[in-house]
Each structure stands twice: as structure tokens, then as C-alpha cells.
GROMACS .gro file of C-alpha atoms in nm:
model
  444
    1MET     CA    1  -5.900  -0.410   0.982
    2LEU     CA    2  -6.100  -0.695   1.140
    3SER     CA    3  -5.942  -1.031   1.202
    4ASP     CA    4  -6.124  -1.363   1.164
    5ARG     CA    5  -6.229  -1.335   1.531
    6GLY     CA    6  -6.366  -0.982   1.484
    7ARG     CA    7  -6.081  -0.801   1.656
    8LEU     CA    8  -5.911  -0.494   1.518
    9THR     CA    9  -5.563  -0.562   1.381
   10ALA     CA   10  -5.300  -0.342   1.226
   11PRO     CA   11  -5.280  -0.354   0.847
   12ALA     CA   12  -5.000  -0.570   0.714
   13ILE     CA   13  -4.693  -0.374   0.607
   14PRO     CA   14  -4.547  -0.505   0.282
   15GLU     CA   15  -4.181  -0.601   0.292
   16ARG     CA   16  -3.949  -0.345   0.140
   17PRO     CA   17  -3.769  -0.472  -0.164
   18ALA     CA   18  -3.395  -0.524  -0.122
   19ARG     CA   19  -3.207  -0.204  -0.197
   20ARG     CA   20  -2.973  -0.208  -0.492
   21GLU     CA   21  -2.614  -0.215  -0.386
   22ARG     CA   22  -2.458   0.129  -0.405
   23ARG     CA   23  -2.187   0.156  -0.666
   24HIS     CA   24  -1.974   0.417  -0.489
   25VAL     CA   25  -1.847   0.554  -0.821
   26LEU     CA   26  -1.649   0.843  -0.671
   27LEU     CA   27  -1.481   0.616  -0.418
   28THR     CA   28  -1.395   0.361  -0.688
   29LEU     CA   29  -1.238   0.629  -0.909
   30THR     CA   30  -1.037   0.756  -0.611
   31ILE     CA   31  -0.897   0.410  -0.538
   32LEU     CA   32  -0.813   0.354  -0.904
   33ALA     CA   33  -0.624   0.685  -0.905
   34LEU     CA   34  -0.405   0.602  -0.602
   35PRO     CA   35  -0.113   0.443  -0.791
   36PHE     CA   36  -0.085   0.725  -1.044
   37SER     CA   37   0.201   0.926  -0.898
   38TYR     CA   38   0.290   1.018  -1.256
   39VAL     CA   39   0.079   1.024  -1.570
   40PRO     CA   40   0.235   0.792  -1.834
   41LEU     CA   41   0.440   0.986  -2.086
   42GLU     CA   42   0.248   0.822  -2.371
   43LEU     CA   43  -0.056   1.022  -2.261
   44LEU     CA   44   0.102   1.362  -2.194
   45PRO     CA   45   0.416   1.532  -2.329
   46GLY     CA   46   0.668   1.537  -2.044
   47LYS     CA   47   0.673   1.401  -1.691
   48VAL     CA   48   0.366   1.525  -1.502
   49SER     CA   49   0.318   1.459  -1.131
   50VAL     CA   50  -0.044   1.436  -1.027
   51THR     CA   51   0.013   1.381  -0.654
   52LEU     CA   52  -0.159   1.704  -0.549
   53ALA     CA   53  -0.449   1.632  -0.784
   54VAL     CA   54  -0.491   1.282  -0.636
   55PHE     CA   55  -0.482   1.430  -0.286
   56ALA     CA   56  -0.754   1.677  -0.388
   57LEU     CA   57  -0.962   1.384  -0.516
   58VAL     CA   58  -0.906   1.197  -0.188
   59ALA     CA   59  -1.007   1.505   0.011
   60ALA     CA   60  -1.322   1.555  -0.196
   61THR     CA   61  -1.416   1.190  -0.150
   62GLY     CA   62  -1.353   1.223   0.222
   63ILE     CA   63  -1.589   1.521   0.245
   64ARG     CA   64  -1.849   1.328   0.047
   65TYR     CA   65  -1.829   1.041   0.298
   66GLY     CA   66  -1.830   1.265   0.605
   67VAL     CA   67  -1.482   1.199   0.745
   68LEU     CA   68  -1.474   1.528   0.936
   69ARG     CA   69  -1.752   1.424   1.174
   70ARG     CA   70  -1.539   1.180   1.369
   71ARG     CA   71  -1.325   1.181   1.680
   72VAL     CA   72  -0.952   1.127   1.639
   73VAL     CA   73  -0.825   0.778   1.727
   74PRO     CA   74  -0.463   0.711   1.840
   75LEU     CA   75  -0.336   0.605   1.495
   76GLU     CA   76  -0.476   0.921   1.340
   77GLY     CA   77  -0.340   1.136   1.623
   78VAL     CA   78   0.018   1.013   1.584
   79THR     CA   79  -0.009   1.046   1.204
   80LEU     CA   80  -0.129   1.405   1.234
   81ALA     CA   81   0.158   1.473   1.476
   82LEU     CA   82   0.410   1.340   1.223
   83SER     CA   83   0.251   1.542   0.944
   84ALA     CA   84   0.264   1.858   1.154
   85PHE     CA   85   0.627   1.797   1.249
   86ILE     CA   86   0.721   1.740   0.884
   87LEU     CA   87   0.562   2.072   0.792
   88VAL     CA   88   0.741   2.254   1.076
   89ARG     CA   89   1.072   2.088   0.990
   90LEU     CA   90   1.056   2.185   0.624
   91THR     CA   91   0.942   2.542   0.688
   92ALA     CA   92   1.011   2.700   1.030
   93ILE     CA   93   1.317   2.494   1.124
   94ALA     CA   94   1.454   2.521   0.772
   95ALA     CA   95   1.417   2.899   0.791
   96LEU     CA   96   1.607   2.908   1.123
   97GLU     CA   97   1.886   2.712   0.958
   98GLY     CA   98   1.899   2.966   0.676
   99ALA     CA   99   1.784   2.714   0.415
  100PRO     CA  100   1.537   2.809   0.139
  101ILE     CA  101   1.182   2.686   0.188
  102ASP     CA  102   1.037   2.463  -0.082
  103TRP     CA  103   0.665   2.498  -0.015
  104VAL     CA  104   0.565   2.245  -0.280
  105ASP     CA  105   0.790   1.981  -0.126
  106ALA     CA  106   0.677   2.072   0.225
  107LEU     CA  107   0.310   2.045   0.139
  108SER     CA  108   0.356   1.723  -0.060
  109SER     CA  109   0.545   1.560   0.226
  110ALA     CA  110   0.292   1.668   0.487
  111LEU     CA  111  -0.017   1.591   0.279
  112ALA     CA  112   0.073   1.224   0.220
  113PRO     CA  113  -0.006   1.117   0.581
  114LEU     CA  114  -0.314   1.344   0.583
  115GLY     CA  115  -0.444   1.180   0.268
  116GLY     CA  116  -0.383   0.845   0.433
  117VAL     CA  117  -0.595   0.943   0.733
  118VAL     CA  118  -0.882   1.044   0.504
  119LEU     CA  119  -0.872   0.707   0.326
  120PHE     CA  120  -0.839   0.527   0.659
  121ARG     CA  121  -1.163   0.686   0.780
  122ILE     CA  122  -1.351   0.619   0.457
  123ALA     CA  123  -1.250   0.253   0.443
  124GLN     CA  124  -1.369   0.193   0.800
  125ARG     CA  125  -1.732   0.231   0.695
  126PRO     CA  126  -1.904  -0.109   0.675
  127ASP     CA  127  -2.120  -0.003   0.382
  128VAL     CA  128  -1.822   0.059   0.151
  129LYS     CA  129  -1.595  -0.236   0.227
  130ASP     CA  130  -1.716  -0.460  -0.056
  131ALA     CA  131  -1.690  -0.174  -0.306
  132CYS     CA  132  -1.339  -0.095  -0.179
  133LEU     CA  133  -1.228  -0.455  -0.221
  134ARG     CA  134  -1.357  -0.467  -0.579
  135ALA     CA  135  -1.185  -0.140  -0.664
  136LEU     CA  136  -0.861  -0.267  -0.508
  137ARG     CA  137  -0.874  -0.575  -0.732
  138TRP     CA  138  -0.943  -0.366  -1.044
  139MET     CA  139  -0.658  -0.132  -0.954
  140LEU     CA  140  -0.407  -0.417  -0.921
  141LEU     CA  141  -0.532  -0.573  -1.243
  142LEU     CA  142  -0.473  -0.239  -1.418
  143LEU     CA  143  -0.119  -0.223  -1.279
  144ALA     CA  144  -0.052  -0.579  -1.397
  145MET     CA  145  -0.157  -0.477  -1.748
  146VAL     CA  146   0.072  -0.172  -1.736
  147ALA     CA  147   0.367  -0.387  -1.624
  148LEU     CA  148   0.305  -0.645  -1.897
  149TYR     CA  149   0.278  -0.367  -2.154
  150GLN     CA  150   0.610  -0.215  -2.042
  151GLU     CA  151   0.777  -0.556  -2.051
  152ALA     CA  152   0.649  -0.624  -2.402
  153ALA     CA  153   0.725  -0.275  -2.536
  154GLY     CA  154   1.085  -0.293  -2.418
  155LEU     CA  155   1.326  -0.034  -2.284
  156ALA     CA  156   1.428   0.114  -2.619
  157TRP     CA  157   1.072   0.199  -2.720
  158LEU     CA  158   0.991   0.347  -2.377
  159GLN     CA  159   1.303   0.562  -2.380
  160GLY     CA  160   1.197   0.684  -2.721
  161ARG     CA  161   0.874   0.806  -2.561
  162GLY     CA  162   1.068   1.006  -2.301
  163TYR     CA  163   1.131   0.764  -2.015
  164ALA     CA  164   1.489   0.861  -1.946
  165GLU     CA  165   1.577   1.140  -1.706
  166GLY     CA  166   1.429   1.085  -1.360
  167PHE     CA  167   1.306   0.727  -1.408
  168TYR     CA  168   1.515   0.457  -1.239
  169TYR     CA  169   1.425   0.130  -1.403
  170PHE     CA  170   1.761  -0.050  -1.397
  171THR     CA  171   1.898  -0.309  -1.158
  172PHE     CA  172   2.256  -0.281  -1.038
  173GLU     CA  173   2.345  -0.527  -1.314
  174GLY     CA  174   2.197  -0.292  -1.573
  175THR     CA  175   1.892  -0.498  -1.671
  176TYR     CA  176   1.558  -0.334  -1.741
  177ARG     CA  177   1.251  -0.396  -1.524
  178PRO     CA  178   0.899  -0.248  -1.548
  179PHE     CA  179   0.820   0.038  -1.312
  180GLY     CA  180   0.444   0.073  -1.362
  181THR     CA  181   0.318   0.426  -1.295
  182PHE     CA  182   0.599   0.505  -1.050
  183LEU     CA  183   0.947   0.652  -1.074
  184SER     CA  184   1.117   0.321  -1.001
  185PRO     CA  185   1.050  -0.054  -0.984
  186THR     CA  186   1.138  -0.058  -0.612
  187VAL     CA  187   0.854   0.179  -0.518
  188PHE     CA  188   0.625  -0.005  -0.761
  189GLY     CA  189   0.717  -0.329  -0.585
  190ALA     CA  190   0.648  -0.182  -0.241
  191PHE     CA  191   0.304  -0.067  -0.355
  192LEU     CA  192   0.224  -0.410  -0.500
  193ALA     CA  193   0.344  -0.590  -0.185
  194VAL     CA  194   0.125  -0.379   0.045
  195ALA     CA  195  -0.190  -0.369  -0.167
  196GLY     CA  196  -0.149  -0.722  -0.305
  197SER     CA  197  -0.098  -0.897   0.029
  198ALA     CA  198  -0.405  -0.718   0.164
  199LEU     CA  199  -0.617  -0.823  -0.135
  200VAL     CA  200  -0.514  -1.190  -0.113
  201CYS     CA  201  -0.569  -1.216   0.261
  202MET     CA  202  -0.905  -1.039   0.244
  203SER     CA  203  -1.039  -1.283  -0.014
  204ARG     CA  204  -1.343  -1.475   0.106
  205THR     CA  205  -1.275  -1.796  -0.085
  206VAL     CA  206  -0.972  -1.999  -0.188
  207ARG     CA  207  -1.059  -1.936  -0.551
  208ASP     CA  208  -1.068  -1.559  -0.500
  209ALA     CA  209  -0.739  -1.574  -0.311
  210LEU     CA  210  -0.569  -1.765  -0.593
  211VAL     CA  211  -0.703  -1.525  -0.858
  212SER     CA  212  -0.583  -1.228  -0.653
  213LEU     CA  213  -0.246  -1.395  -0.604
  214ALA     CA  214  -0.207  -1.441  -0.979
  215ILE     CA  215  -0.299  -1.077  -1.045
  216VAL     CA  216  -0.035  -0.952  -0.802
  217ALA     CA  217   0.239  -1.209  -0.862
  218VAL     CA  218   0.288  -1.127  -1.231
  219PRO     CA  219   0.379  -0.755  -1.200
  220LEU     CA  220   0.560  -0.817  -0.870
  221ALA     CA  221   0.783  -1.077  -1.035
  222LEU     CA  222   0.858  -0.839  -1.324
  223THR     CA  223   0.983  -0.567  -1.088
  224GLN     CA  224   1.276  -0.792  -0.983
  225THR     CA  225   1.266  -0.618  -0.645
  226ARG     CA  226   1.394  -0.854  -0.380
  227ALA     CA  227   1.273  -0.649  -0.084
  228ALA     CA  228   0.918  -0.648  -0.219
  229TRP     CA  229   0.932  -1.022  -0.286
  230ILE     CA  230   1.044  -1.096   0.071
  231ALA     CA  231   0.789  -0.855   0.218
  232PHE     CA  232   0.506  -1.003   0.011
  233ALA     CA  233   0.598  -1.362   0.100
  234LEU     CA  234   0.622  -1.290   0.473
  235ALA     CA  235   0.297  -1.092   0.467
  236LEU     CA  236   0.110  -1.378   0.301
  237ALA     CA  237   0.258  -1.626   0.548
  238VAL     CA  238   0.139  -1.418   0.844
  239GLY     CA  239  -0.205  -1.354   0.695
  240TRP     CA  240  -0.265  -1.716   0.601
  241LEU     CA  241  -0.140  -1.848   0.935
  242LEU     CA  242  -0.385  -1.620   1.114
  243ARG     CA  243  -0.669  -1.748   0.898
  244SER     CA  244  -0.563  -2.110   0.935
  245ARG     CA  245  -0.669  -2.108   1.298
  246ALA     CA  246  -1.029  -2.112   1.174
  247ARG     CA  247  -1.008  -2.359   0.887
  248PRO     CA  248  -0.665  -2.514   0.812
  249VAL     CA  249  -0.804  -2.749   0.547
  250HIS     CA  250  -0.883  -2.469   0.305
  251LEU     CA  251  -0.550  -2.306   0.380
  252THR     CA  252  -0.370  -2.629   0.293
  253LEU     CA  253  -0.566  -2.663  -0.031
  254GLY     CA  254  -0.484  -2.305  -0.125
  255ILE     CA  255  -0.112  -2.345  -0.060
  256ALA     CA  256  -0.108  -2.676  -0.248
  257ALA     CA  257  -0.276  -2.513  -0.549
  258ALA     CA  258  -0.029  -2.224  -0.543
  259VAL     CA  259   0.270  -2.462  -0.526
  260TRP     CA  260   0.128  -2.672  -0.810
  261GLY     CA  261   0.078  -2.360  -1.021
  262ALA     CA  262   0.433  -2.243  -0.955
  263ALA     CA  263   0.570  -2.587  -1.048
  264PHE     CA  264   0.369  -2.582  -1.371
  265VAL     CA  265   0.516  -2.242  -1.465
  266VAL     CA  266   0.869  -2.368  -1.393
  267TRP     CA  267   0.809  -2.666  -1.621
  268LEU     CA  268   0.639  -2.463  -1.896
  269VAL     CA  269   0.871  -2.158  -1.908
  270PRO     CA  270   1.193  -2.243  -1.722
  271SER     CA  271   1.384  -1.945  -1.867
  272ALA     CA  272   1.140  -1.702  -1.708
  273VAL     CA  273   1.205  -1.854  -1.367
  274ASP     CA  274   1.584  -1.868  -1.398
  275ALA     CA  275   1.610  -1.489  -1.373
  276LEU     CA  276   1.399  -1.485  -1.056
  277VAL     CA  277   1.605  -1.759  -0.892
  278GLU     CA  278   1.929  -1.588  -0.989
  279ARG     CA  279   1.802  -1.261  -0.848
  280LEU     CA  280   1.704  -1.420  -0.517
  281ALA     CA  281   2.040  -1.595  -0.492
  282THR     CA  282   2.214  -1.258  -0.459
  283ILE     CA  283   2.053  -1.192  -0.119
  284SER     CA  284   2.321  -1.387   0.068
  285ASP     CA  285   2.610  -1.243  -0.138
  286ALA     CA  286   2.777  -0.979   0.080
  287GLY     CA  287   2.988  -0.862  -0.213
  288PHE     CA  288   2.692  -0.808  -0.444
  289SER     CA  289   2.682  -0.442  -0.546
  290SER     CA  290   2.324  -0.379  -0.431
  291ASN     CA  291   2.387  -0.536  -0.091
  292LEU     CA  292   2.714  -0.352  -0.045
  293ALA     CA  293   2.552  -0.021  -0.140
  294ARG     CA  294   2.279  -0.062   0.119
  295VAL     CA  295   2.518  -0.143   0.400
  296ARG     CA  296   2.736   0.158   0.319
  297LEU     CA  297   2.431   0.384   0.290
  298TRP     CA  298   2.285   0.265   0.619
  299GLU     CA  299   2.614   0.315   0.806
  300GLY     CA  300   2.672   0.656   0.650
  301THR     CA  301   2.316   0.777   0.715
  302VAL     CA  302   2.320   0.681   1.083
  303GLU     CA  303   2.663   0.831   1.146
  304ALA     CA  304   2.597   1.155   0.956
  305THR     CA  305   2.260   1.216   1.125
  306LEU     CA  306   2.355   1.130   1.483
  307ASP     CA  307   2.677   1.332   1.462
  308GLY     CA  308   2.521   1.638   1.296
  309SER     CA  309   2.151   1.685   1.375
  310PRO     CA  310   2.010   1.389   1.571
  311LEU     CA  311   1.679   1.545   1.676
  312VAL     CA  312   1.544   1.714   1.362
  313GLY     CA  313   1.760   1.578   1.080
  314PHE     CA  314   1.875   1.751   0.761
  315PRO     CA  315   1.718   1.884   0.440
  316ALA     CA  316   1.698   1.620   0.166
  317GLU     CA  317   1.935   1.809  -0.065
  318ARG     CA  318   2.220   1.760   0.183
  319PHE     CA  319   2.203   1.382   0.171
  320THR     CA  320   2.454   1.339  -0.110
  321SER     CA  321   2.719   1.563   0.047
  322LEU     CA  322   2.683   1.454   0.410
  323VAL     CA  323   2.638   1.081   0.355
  324GLY     CA  324   2.871   1.085   0.056
  325ALA     CA  325   3.160   1.179   0.282
  326LEU     CA  326   3.106   0.848   0.461
  327ALA     CA  327   2.947   0.618   0.201
  328GLY     CA  328   3.121   0.742  -0.113
  329GLN     CA  329   2.953   0.728  -0.453
  330TYR     CA  330   2.658   0.526  -0.319
  331ALA     CA  331   2.515   0.847  -0.174
  332ASP     CA  332   2.443   0.962  -0.529
  333PHE     CA  333   2.118   0.766  -0.502
  334GLY     CA  334   1.992   1.054  -0.286
  335HIS     CA  335   1.821   0.837  -0.027
  336ALA     CA  336   1.908   0.579   0.239
  337HIS     CA  337   1.739   0.275   0.082
  338SER     CA  338   1.534   0.239   0.402
  339ASN     CA  339   1.225   0.420   0.520
  340TYR     CA  340   1.346   0.407   0.879
  341LEU     CA  341   1.685   0.563   0.806
  342GLN     CA  342   1.547   0.804   0.548
  343LEU     CA  343   1.310   0.948   0.808
  344LEU     CA  344   1.597   0.958   1.057
  345PHE     CA  345   1.800   1.167   0.813
  346LEU     CA  346   1.513   1.397   0.711
  347TYR     CA  347   1.338   1.442   1.046
  348GLY     CA  348   1.579   1.310   1.309
  349LEU     CA  349   1.495   1.094   1.606
  350ILE     CA  350   1.166   1.283   1.655
  351GLY     CA  351   1.040   1.192   1.308
  352LEU     CA  352   1.166   0.833   1.333
  353ALA     CA  353   0.999   0.786   1.673
  354LEU     CA  354   0.665   0.909   1.537
  355PHE     CA  355   0.698   0.682   1.232
  356VAL     CA  356   0.771   0.374   1.445
  357ALA     CA  357   0.484   0.470   1.677
  358ILE     CA  358   0.248   0.469   1.377
  359LEU     CA  359   0.351   0.114   1.286
  360VAL     CA  360   0.324  -0.011   1.645
  361ILE     CA  361  -0.018   0.146   1.707
  362ALA     CA  362  -0.144   0.019   1.371
  363LEU     CA  363  -0.021  -0.334   1.450
  364ILE     CA  364  -0.185  -0.335   1.794
  365GLY     CA  365  -0.515  -0.223   1.642
  366ALA     CA  366  -0.494  -0.474   1.357
  367LEU     CA  367  -0.422  -0.766   1.590
  368ARG     CA  368  -0.713  -0.661   1.809
  369ASP     CA  369  -0.934  -0.661   1.502
  370VAL     CA  370  -0.813  -1.012   1.416
  371THR     CA  371  -0.970  -1.132   1.741
  372THR     CA  372  -1.300  -0.979   1.633
  373ALA     CA  373  -1.258  -1.129   1.286
  374ALA     CA  374  -1.218  -1.476   1.437
  375ALA     CA  375  -1.558  -1.436   1.603
  376THR     CA  376  -1.746  -1.287   1.307
  377GLY     CA  377  -1.565  -1.445   1.013
  378ALA     CA  378  -1.509  -1.106   0.847
  379PRO     CA  379  -1.188  -1.129   0.641
  380TRP     CA  380  -1.081  -0.765   0.654
  381ALA     CA  381  -0.846  -0.769   0.953
  382TYR     CA  382  -0.624  -1.041   0.807
  383GLY     CA  383  -0.544  -0.822   0.509
  384ALA     CA  384  -0.462  -0.525   0.731
  385VAL     CA  385  -0.207  -0.727   0.928
  386ALA     CA  386  -0.056  -0.863   0.606
  387ALA     CA  387  -0.024  -0.516   0.451
  388LEU     CA  388   0.137  -0.379   0.765
  389VAL     CA  389   0.389  -0.666   0.771
  390ALA     CA  390   0.467  -0.609   0.403
  391PHE     CA  391   0.525  -0.237   0.454
  392ALA     CA  392   0.733  -0.280   0.771
  393VAL     CA  393   0.961  -0.541   0.609
  394ASP     CA  394   0.999  -0.355   0.280
  395SER     CA  395   1.072  -0.035   0.473
  396ALA     CA  396   1.392  -0.189   0.604
  397PHE     CA  397   1.537  -0.209   0.251
  398GLU     CA  398   1.362   0.053   0.037
  399THR     CA  399   1.255   0.418   0.055
  400SER     CA  400   0.885   0.446  -0.022
  401TRP     CA  401   0.743   0.677   0.248
  402THR     CA  402   0.807   0.973   0.018
  403SER     CA  403   0.556   0.823  -0.227
  404PHE     CA  404   0.201   0.948  -0.170
  405SER     CA  405   0.070   0.636  -0.342
  406VAL     CA  406   0.237   0.392  -0.102
  407VAL     CA  407   0.137   0.588   0.209
  408ALA     CA  408  -0.220   0.628   0.086
  409VAL     CA  409  -0.273   0.261   0.002
  410LEU     CA  410  -0.125   0.153   0.337
  411TYR     CA  411  -0.373   0.362   0.536
  412PHE     CA  412  -0.652   0.261   0.300
  413VAL     CA  413  -0.609  -0.112   0.365
  414LEU     CA  414  -0.559  -0.048   0.738
  415GLY     CA  415  -0.897   0.121   0.743
  416LEU     CA  416  -1.048  -0.151   0.530
  417GLY     CA  417  -0.919  -0.408   0.777
  418SER     CA  418  -1.058  -0.228   1.078
  419THR     CA  419  -1.368  -0.381   1.233
  420ALA     CA  420  -1.466  -0.051   1.394
  421ALA     CA  421  -1.803   0.071   1.262
  422ARG     CA  422  -1.748   0.420   1.121
  423GLY     CA  423  -2.023   0.620   0.957
  424THR     CA  424  -2.320   0.851   1.012
  425ALA     CA  425  -2.671   0.736   1.089
  426ARG     CA  426  -2.798   0.842   0.749
  427SER     CA  427  -2.517   0.687   0.549
  428MET     CA  428  -2.473   0.359   0.735
  429GLU     CA  429  -2.630   0.052   0.584
  430PRO     CA  430  -2.740  -0.227   0.817
  431ILE     CA  431  -2.531  -0.540   0.783
  432ARG     CA  432  -2.729  -0.859   0.742
  433ALA     CA  433  -2.610  -1.158   0.936
  434ASP     CA  434  -2.615  -1.372   0.623
  435ALA     CA  435  -2.399  -1.120   0.440
  436LEU     CA  436  -2.101  -1.183   0.665
  437PRO     CA  437  -1.847  -1.450   0.573
  438SER     CA  438  -1.852  -1.771   0.771
  439ALA     CA  439  -1.668  -1.778   1.100
  440ARG     CA  440  -1.472  -2.070   0.963
  441GLY     CA  441  -1.233  -1.854   0.763
  442TRP     CA  442  -1.242  -1.932   0.389
  443VAL     CA  443  -1.601  -1.994   0.287
  444ARG     CA  444  -1.793  -2.156   0.001
   0.00000   0.00000   0.00000
């Protein structure tokens, strides 16, 4: 082609139209399926666990997104080590002790961390982060609707549908509380605290943060789970304080709006708040049955494990007899009411050390990503730190590591919060500079 001056020039290349945003349907369905440890009894006759089916869906999604073509990072390495030790403990070591091997339990316990690693790798990809955040919001909205439905339906109607044996929906005082799609409100609360704190702190605007807060606060309040409330509050405080370094004005406006909203609810429906205040007031009561039970369980678990099998722990079915000799009837719960002590009992000091190492390595990585987030304005790392704080705090008071759903969502938001670019050359989408949030924290 000749230019105006008669020189040859290259033909103009038309600009490519902007590509439509990928919907990531399979990934969205996988995230929506994470909280379904059990299919609601209204849908199927009898209690049906779908944990293995959800893991299969996670694995299929991982293959679709090429998670096998990656090198192992420290967090993944320690997680794989814990998963391998769990499998060895429940099979080879159990056989040496003369105990029967429950292969379903062994695989379920070992697959939970593996499923977490798969989700961690998927969520690290820059091209899926927005889709992941949307799916996380839809998932929590769905759980809020389930909790409201259970609250409105009432305990009598739910028990008439089969929610009796195996579902633990009472407080120590005997009052009913929604349990979502989990076995108990405490595990439901742990899931909401981890996923909800991540969603709020990853929000790009104050408005989005307040909407996310409302979505999470309703079902979390209904669970009446004090540990989850404390964990959620501390996680939000940490996440918001980290973001306030960039733009404290928006943080102040957000907190002011949240306080005003809470005051409005107290004025409008005071009876609904009285139960929450009364529940929180029991935290400092040493004689309160729930507090007393935890202290006895913690003391009994530590003593029984360190005196009997400190390195590799005991089979789960021996908890009631061994801890019961020291903690009395409280051991009938079947667990230590603490992730840390439950892993100590099940897998000894080896398992507990690997579990703590996972939390420490994850925290170091998340804080490092916060530094990157401060430079780029990407909100993801703040949510990862918040979720990790929520899980670590809740783990001191509740047993949730045995739930595939809680483990999976924790690793998922840790991957979502990572600023490391993970993906193949063919699947990676370039990130436009104007697509990133402002470096000033909350934007727009």
C-alpha cells in the first residue's frame, strides 16, 4: 500500500473486538456445590452424603483447568504431606494396632486436603478470579435462603421430614438453630465465617462490601454460634485494617454505615437482637454448660493423647472411651470441640504439627500477597488473610477440619487471594491495566 508520500506501508490491521467474558460454567457449578456436604432430606429420602461426588466434581474441574501442569509450592507440599500421613494413619498404622480399616473414612479424610489443593490451584488463575468471586456471592446468598427457610419452617416441620438422628441443631440450652446444608450449626457457622469474611474483604467498593456483609450476617446470626461470630468479627477487623492503609476514608464510611444499619435493626426488631446479646453474654460465664464442656474436653483430650499415643494419635471411635474417662459425659460429643486438639487426638503431634505448618505457611504467603495488593490495588489478598484469621480463630473452639466443605472453601479463598499468576499460555487471559482496582483500596 502506498502512503501519501509514495512509500510502501503495511496495511492497517483492524482492532480485534473485545472478547466476551468467559462464563466458567463448570467452575461456577463446582463452587456452588462446595457447601453441600449433605443433600437436603426434602429432596431425597434419607440422609445422603455427597462428599465424594463433590470431590469428583472438583477433580474434574481441576483437570479442565490444567492443575496438574504445575510445580508444587510449599503450602501444597505440606498439605499433601498431611493428607498422606492421614491415609497412612488410618490404614497401615491402624492395621498394626489391630484395628479394622474403614477405607471410606480413610479416603474421605485424606481427600479433603487434596480437594483443597485442586481448588487452590484453580483459583490462582487471574482469568477466573472475577467468576470465582461472583460464584462465591451466589453460593452465600443460596445458603442465606436455606437458613431463612429453615428458620421459618421450624424445628417440628423439619423433624417431620427426617431431620432427627445425626443432625445436631440444638444449643446447650435446647433451642433450635438453622444448620444449612451441614450436620450442625457450628460447622455451618465456620463455613460462613471463612467464606463470608473473604467475600466482604475482597469487595471492590463499599457498596459491594455492605451487600456482602448483609448476605453473610443473616445466616451467621441465625446459627447462634459464638465461635463463628468471634472469628468473623476478628477476620473483618483484620481485613479492613489492612485495606485502611490505602484509603481510610472509605473504610470509615463503610463502618459507619454498618453501625447505622445495626442500630436500625435494634430499633426496628429489638426482640431479634435480645437473643444474640444474651448468647454473647455467656462467653464470660465460666459455669455456662457450653464453656464448661469445652474446658473439660480440651483437658481430657490433651491428657489422653499425650499419655497414650502422642505421636500418631488414636482412631476416632476411641474418643468417647478414652476422653470420657477424664472428661465424663462431655466426651459423648465424639470430638474435642477444637480443630487443633481433634487433630492431636486423631493424628498425634505429627498431624498437629503439619496442620499448624499449613496455617503458618498460608499466613506468610497471604501477608506477602498483601504487599503486592497494596501496590496494584487488587483486593484478593485481603480476603485471603481474613479467611485464614476466621478459620484459625474458629478452630480453637470448634471441630470443622473433618468437613470437606470447610477445608475446600478455605483453600479456595486462599488461592483466590493469591497474587501469583497461575495458568497455561493458552488459557491465560491478559489483564488490562484499567481492569484492575485502584491502588487506593475501595474504588468508585
